[in-house]
Amino acid sequence: MLGARALAEAGAVLHLMCRDAARGEALAKELRAAGAADARVWEADLTRQAAIRSAAAAFLQMGGPLHVLIHNAGVVNLERRETSDGIEETLAVNHLAPFLLTELLRPRLVESAPARVVTVASNAHGFVRGFRADDPEYRRGAYRALTVYGHSKLCNILWTRSLAGQLGGTGVTANCLHPGAVATSLGTNNGRIGRVAMATLRPFFRSPERGARTSVYLATSPEVADTSGAYFIDCRQRRPKPGAEDAVAAKALWSWSERVTGLLPNGCGA
């Protein structure tokens, strides 16, 4: 919300992908009042690949340019859940949704260059050593919420690095960031336990305004116009943990993501 407001105040045309259309329209109204040239809502439940495809198709049919694509949605679950597509929900929302949406919109991004892809990852990627190529959806063994969440954030960074390499020379950059521990509604979907935990920790978290600062920086600053494949914290480039720099793991993740989303290597649906 705060990142969108900052972009609205700069006069941007905003396209909001929201699960709840009514809440999205209320936000769009606020953003137009804040100075956005326009704000439109595209309804999509990011747990459903068909919904992502439908929203992307509707946007492409409209014919407008796409200069910045920000992936900010995230989920953490206390117990293992699967989407209607049969995929572990945390990985589906936190990684596969950005992967699929970006691939569907990639041609438009290239046509609109200069353009940027910005993905909210997390230092939680340090909770795991590397990509679990043999069991990315944690179908075996114990399901630990923070481990699974951290693994999805590791995937964000590995994917960003691969994407940046593929986009080299197109005028489109791809970077990711750690926003800090931000006081948002993340985790409150887990019932009373999740709500109590977030309420207890909230005084120790940074404000949403501060949490959005690096996203806005990567989306708009001329200082990073030519930077791609990097990881940022507090508007400064940092090295992620070693597991997030594993080129072999990044390749395996990309192949798995293509297979699970039904995409061919050229980004077209199978």
Coordinates of N, CA, C and O in Angstrom, one line a residue, residues 98-187:
P98 N 4.8 -14.9 -8.9 CA 5.7 -13.9 -9.6 C 6.3 -14.5 -10.8 O 6.4 -13.8 -11.9
F99 N 6.8 -15.8 -10.8 CA 7.4 -16.4 -11.9 C 6.4 -16.4 -13.1 O 6.8 -16.0 -14.2
L100 N 5.2 -16.9 -12.9 CA 4.3 -17.1 -14.0 C 3.8 -15.7 -14.5 O 3.8 -15.5 -15.7
L101 N 3.5 -14.8 -13.6 CA 3.1 -13.5 -14.0 C 4.1 -12.8 -14.9 O 3.8 -12.2 -15.9
T102 N 5.4 -12.8 -14.4 CA 6.5 -12.2 -15.2 C 6.7 -12.8 -16.5 O 6.9 -12.1 -17.5
E103 N 6.6 -14.1 -16.6 CA 6.8 -14.7 -17.9 C 5.6 -14.4 -18.9 O 5.9 -14.2 -20.1
L104 N 4.4 -14.3 -18.4 CA 3.3 -13.9 -19.2 C 3.4 -12.5 -19.7 O 3.0 -12.2 -20.8
L105 N 4.0 -11.6 -18.8 CA 4.1 -10.2 -19.2 C 5.5 -9.8 -19.7 O 5.7 -8.7 -20.1
R106 N 6.4 -10.8 -19.8 CA 7.7 -10.5 -20.3 C 7.8 -9.8 -21.7 O 8.5 -8.8 -21.8
P107 N 7.0 -10.3 -22.6 CA 7.1 -9.6 -23.9 C 6.7 -8.1 -23.8 O 7.3 -7.2 -24.5
R108 N 5.7 -7.8 -23.0 CA 5.3 -6.4 -22.9 C 6.3 -5.6 -22.1 O 6.5 -4.4 -22.4
L109 N 7.0 -6.2 -21.1 CA 8.1 -5.5 -20.5 C 9.2 -5.1 -21.4 O 9.7 -4.0 -21.4
V110 N 9.6 -6.1 -22.3 CA 10.6 -5.8 -23.3 C 10.2 -4.7 -24.3 O 11.0 -3.8 -24.6
E111 N 8.9 -4.8 -24.7 CA 8.4 -3.8 -25.6 C 8.4 -2.4 -25.0 O 8.6 -1.4 -25.7
S112 N 8.2 -2.4 -23.7 CA 8.1 -1.1 -22.9 C 9.4 -0.5 -22.4 O 9.5 0.5 -21.8
A113 N 10.5 -1.3 -22.6 CA 11.8 -0.9 -22.1 C 12.2 0.6 -22.3 O 11.8 1.1 -23.4
P114 N 12.8 1.2 -21.3 CA 13.3 0.6 -20.1 C 12.2 0.2 -19.1 O 11.2 0.9 -19.0
A115 N 12.4 -0.9 -18.5 CA 11.5 -1.5 -17.6 C 12.2 -2.2 -16.5 O 13.4 -2.6 -16.6
R116 N 11.5 -2.4 -15.4 CA 12.1 -3.0 -14.2 C 11.2 -4.0 -13.6 O 9.9 -3.8 -13.5
V117 N 11.7 -5.1 -13.1 CA 11.0 -6.1 -12.3 C 11.6 -6.1 -10.9 O 12.8 -6.2 -10.7
V118 N 10.8 -5.8 -9.9 CA 11.2 -5.7 -8.5 C 10.5 -6.7 -7.6 O 9.2 -6.8 -7.7
T119 N 11.2 -7.6 -6.9 CA 10.6 -8.6 -6.1 C 11.0 -8.5 -4.7 O 12.1 -8.4 -4.3
V120 N 10.0 -8.6 -3.8 CA 10.2 -8.5 -2.4 C 10.6 -9.9 -1.9 O 9.7 -10.8 -1.8
A121 N 11.9 -10.1 -1.6 CA 12.4 -11.3 -1.0 C 12.5 -11.1 0.5 O 11.6 -10.5 1.1
S122 N 13.5 -11.7 1.1 CA 13.7 -11.6 2.6 C 15.0 -12.2 3.0 O 15.5 -13.1 2.4
N123 N 15.5 -11.6 4.1 CA 16.7 -12.2 4.7 C 16.3 -13.6 5.3 O 17.2 -14.4 5.7
A124 N 15.0 -13.9 5.3 CA 14.6 -15.3 5.8 C 15.2 -16.3 4.9 O 15.1 -17.5 5.2
H125 N 15.7 -16.0 3.7 CA 16.3 -17.0 2.8 C 17.5 -17.7 3.5 O 17.9 -18.8 3.1
G126 N 18.0 -17.0 4.6 CA 19.1 -17.7 5.3 C 18.6 -18.8 6.2 O 19.5 -19.5 6.8
F127 N 17.3 -19.0 6.3 CA 16.8 -20.1 7.2 C 17.1 -21.4 6.5 O 16.9 -22.5 7.2
V128 N 17.4 -21.5 5.2 CA 17.7 -22.7 4.6 C 19.0 -22.6 3.9 O 19.5 -21.6 3.6
R129 N 19.6 -23.8 3.6 CA 20.9 -23.8 3.0 C 20.9 -23.7 1.5 O 21.8 -23.3 0.8
G130 N 19.8 -24.2 0.9 CA 19.7 -24.1 -0.6 C 18.4 -24.6 -1.1 O 17.5 -25.0 -0.3
F131 N 18.2 -24.6 -2.4 CA 17.0 -25.0 -3.1 C 16.8 -26.5 -2.9 O 17.7 -27.3 -3.2
R132 N 15.6 -26.9 -2.5 CA 15.3 -28.4 -2.3 C 14.8 -28.9 -3.6 O 13.6 -29.1 -3.8
A133 N 15.7 -29.2 -4.5 CA 15.3 -29.7 -5.8 C 14.6 -31.0 -5.8 O 13.8 -31.3 -6.6
D134 N 14.9 -31.9 -4.8 CA 14.2 -33.2 -4.6 C 12.9 -33.1 -4.0 O 12.1 -34.0 -4.1
D135 N 12.6 -32.0 -3.3 CA 11.3 -31.9 -2.6 C 11.0 -30.4 -2.3 O 10.9 -30.0 -1.2
P136 N 10.8 -29.6 -3.4 CA 10.6 -28.2 -3.2 C 9.3 -27.8 -2.4 O 9.2 -26.7 -1.8
E137 N 8.3 -28.7 -2.4 CA 7.0 -28.4 -1.8 C 6.9 -29.0 -0.4 O 5.8 -29.0 0.1
Y138 N 8.0 -29.5 0.1 CA 8.0 -30.1 1.5 C 6.9 -31.1 1.7 O 6.1 -31.0 2.6
R139 N 6.8 -32.0 0.8 CA 5.9 -33.1 0.9 C 6.3 -34.2 1.8 O 5.5 -35.0 2.3
R140 N 7.6 -34.2 2.1 CA 8.2 -35.2 3.1 C 8.7 -34.5 4.3 O 9.2 -33.4 4.3
G141 N 8.6 -35.2 5.4 CA 9.2 -34.7 6.7 C 8.3 -33.7 7.3 O 7.2 -33.4 6.9
A142 N 8.9 -33.1 8.4 CA 8.2 -32.1 9.1 C 8.0 -30.8 8.4 O 8.9 -30.4 7.5
Y143 N 6.9 -30.2 8.6 CA 6.6 -28.9 7.9 C 6.8 -27.8 9.0 O 6.0 -27.6 9.9
R144 N 7.9 -27.0 8.8 CA 8.2 -25.9 9.7 C 7.9 -24.6 9.0 O 8.6 -24.3 8.0
A145 N 7.0 -23.8 9.5 CA 6.6 -22.6 8.8 C 7.7 -21.7 8.4 O 7.7 -21.2 7.2
L146 N 8.6 -21.3 9.2 CA 9.6 -20.4 8.9 C 10.6 -21.0 7.9 O 11.2 -20.2 7.1
T147 N 10.9 -22.3 8.0 CA 11.8 -22.9 7.0 C 11.2 -22.9 5.7 O 11.8 -22.5 4.7
V148 N 9.9 -23.2 5.6 CA 9.2 -23.2 4.3 C 9.1 -21.8 3.7 O 9.4 -21.6 2.5
Y149 N 8.8 -20.8 4.5 CA 8.8 -19.4 4.1 C 10.2 -19.0 3.6 O 10.3 -18.4 2.6
G150 N 11.2 -19.3 4.4 CA 12.6 -19.0 4.0 C 13.0 -19.6 2.7 O 13.6 -18.9 1.9
H151 N 12.5 -20.8 2.5 CA 12.8 -21.5 1.2 C 12.2 -20.8 0.0 O 12.8 -20.6 -1.0
S152 N 10.9 -20.3 0.2 CA 10.3 -19.5 -0.9 C 11.0 -18.2 -1.2 O 11.0 -17.8 -2.3
K153 N 11.5 -17.6 -0.1 CA 12.3 -16.3 -0.3 C 13.6 -16.6 -1.0 O 14.1 -15.8 -1.8
L154 N 14.2 -17.7 -0.7 CA 15.4 -18.1 -1.4 C 15.1 -18.3 -2.9 O 15.9 -17.8 -3.8
C155 N 14.0 -18.9 -3.2 CA 13.6 -19.0 -4.6 C 13.4 -17.7 -5.3 O 13.8 -17.5 -6.5
N156 N 12.9 -16.7 -4.6 CA 12.8 -15.3 -5.1 C 14.1 -14.8 -5.6 O 14.3 -14.2 -6.7
I157 N 15.2 -15.0 -4.8 CA 16.5 -14.5 -5.2 C 17.1 -15.3 -6.3 O 17.7 -14.7 -7.2
L158 N 17.1 -16.6 -6.2 CA 17.6 -17.5 -7.3 C 16.9 -17.1 -8.6 O 17.6 -17.0 -9.7
W159 N 15.6 -17.0 -8.6 CA 14.9 -16.7 -9.8 C 15.2 -15.3 -10.3 O 15.4 -15.2 -11.6
T160 N 15.4 -14.3 -9.5 CA 15.7 -13.0 -9.9 C 17.0 -13.0 -10.6 O 17.2 -12.3 -11.7
R161 N 18.0 -13.7 -10.1 CA 19.3 -13.8 -10.7 C 19.2 -14.4 -12.1 O 19.9 -13.9 -13.1
S162 N 18.5 -15.5 -12.2 CA 18.3 -16.1 -13.6 C 17.6 -15.2 -14.5 O 18.0 -15.1 -15.7
L163 N 16.5 -14.5 -14.0 CA 15.8 -13.6 -14.9 C 16.6 -12.5 -15.4 O 16.6 -12.1 -16.6
A164 N 17.4 -11.9 -14.5 CA 18.3 -10.8 -14.9 C 19.3 -11.3 -16.0 O 19.5 -10.5 -17.0
G165 N 19.8 -12.5 -15.9 CA 20.7 -13.0 -16.9 C 20.0 -13.1 -18.3 O 20.5 -12.8 -19.3
Q166 N 18.8 -13.6 -18.3 CA 18.0 -13.8 -19.5 C 17.6 -12.5 -20.1 O 17.5 -12.4 -21.3
L167 N 17.4 -11.4 -19.3 CA 17.0 -10.1 -19.8 C 18.1 -9.2 -20.2 O 17.9 -8.1 -20.6
G168 N 19.3 -9.7 -20.1 CA 20.5 -8.9 -20.4 C 20.4 -8.3 -21.8 O 20.1 -9.1 -22.8
G169 N 20.6 -7.0 -22.0 CA 20.6 -6.4 -23.3 C 19.2 -6.0 -23.8 O 19.0 -5.5 -24.9
T170 N 18.1 -6.3 -23.0 CA 16.8 -6.0 -23.4 C 16.3 -4.6 -22.9 O 15.3 -4.1 -23.4
G171 N 17.0 -4.0 -22.0 CA 16.6 -2.8 -21.3 C 15.7 -3.0 -20.2 O 15.1 -2.1 -19.6
V172 N 15.5 -4.3 -19.8 CA 14.7 -4.7 -18.6 C 15.6 -5.2 -17.5 O 16.4 -6.1 -17.8
T173 N 15.5 -4.7 -16.3 CA 16.3 -5.1 -15.2 C 15.4 -5.9 -14.2 O 14.2 -5.8 -14.2
A174 N 16.1 -6.7 -13.4 CA 15.4 -7.5 -12.4 C 16.2 -7.5 -11.1 O 17.3 -7.9 -11.1
N175 N 15.6 -7.0 -10.0 CA 16.3 -7.0 -8.7 C 15.3 -7.4 -7.6 O 14.1 -7.4 -7.8
C176 N 15.9 -7.8 -6.5 CA 15.0 -8.2 -5.3 C 15.5 -7.5 -4.1 O 16.6 -6.9 -4.1
L177 N 14.8 -7.6 -3.0 CA 15.1 -6.9 -1.8 C 14.6 -7.6 -0.5 O 13.7 -8.4 -0.6
H178 N 15.2 -7.2 0.6 CA 14.7 -7.5 1.9 C 14.1 -6.2 2.5 O 14.8 -5.2 2.6
P179 N 12.8 -6.2 2.8 CA 12.2 -5.0 3.3 C 12.3 -4.7 4.7 O 12.0 -3.7 5.2
G180 N 12.9 -5.7 5.5 CA 13.0 -5.6 6.9 C 11.7 -6.3 7.5 O 10.8 -6.7 6.8
A181 N 11.7 -6.5 8.8 CA 10.5 -7.0 9.5 C 9.5 -5.9 9.5 O 9.7 -4.9 10.3
V182 N 8.4 -6.0 8.8 CA 7.5 -4.9 8.6 C 6.2 -5.2 9.2 O 5.7 -6.4 9.2
A183 N 5.5 -4.2 9.9 CA 4.3 -4.4 10.5 C 3.1 -4.5 9.5 O 2.5 -3.4 9.2
T184 N 2.9 -5.6 9.0 CA 1.8 -5.8 8.0 C 0.9 -6.9 8.5 O 1.0 -7.4 9.6
S185 N 0.0 -7.4 7.7 CA -0.9 -8.5 8.1 C -0.4 -9.9 7.8 O -1.1 -10.9 8.0
L186 N 0.9 -10.0 7.3 CA 1.5 -11.3 7.0 C 1.4 -12.2 8.3 O 1.8 -11.8 9.4
G187 N 0.9 -13.4 8.1 CA 0.8 -14.4 9.1 C -0.5 -14.4 9.9 O -0.8 -15.3 10.6

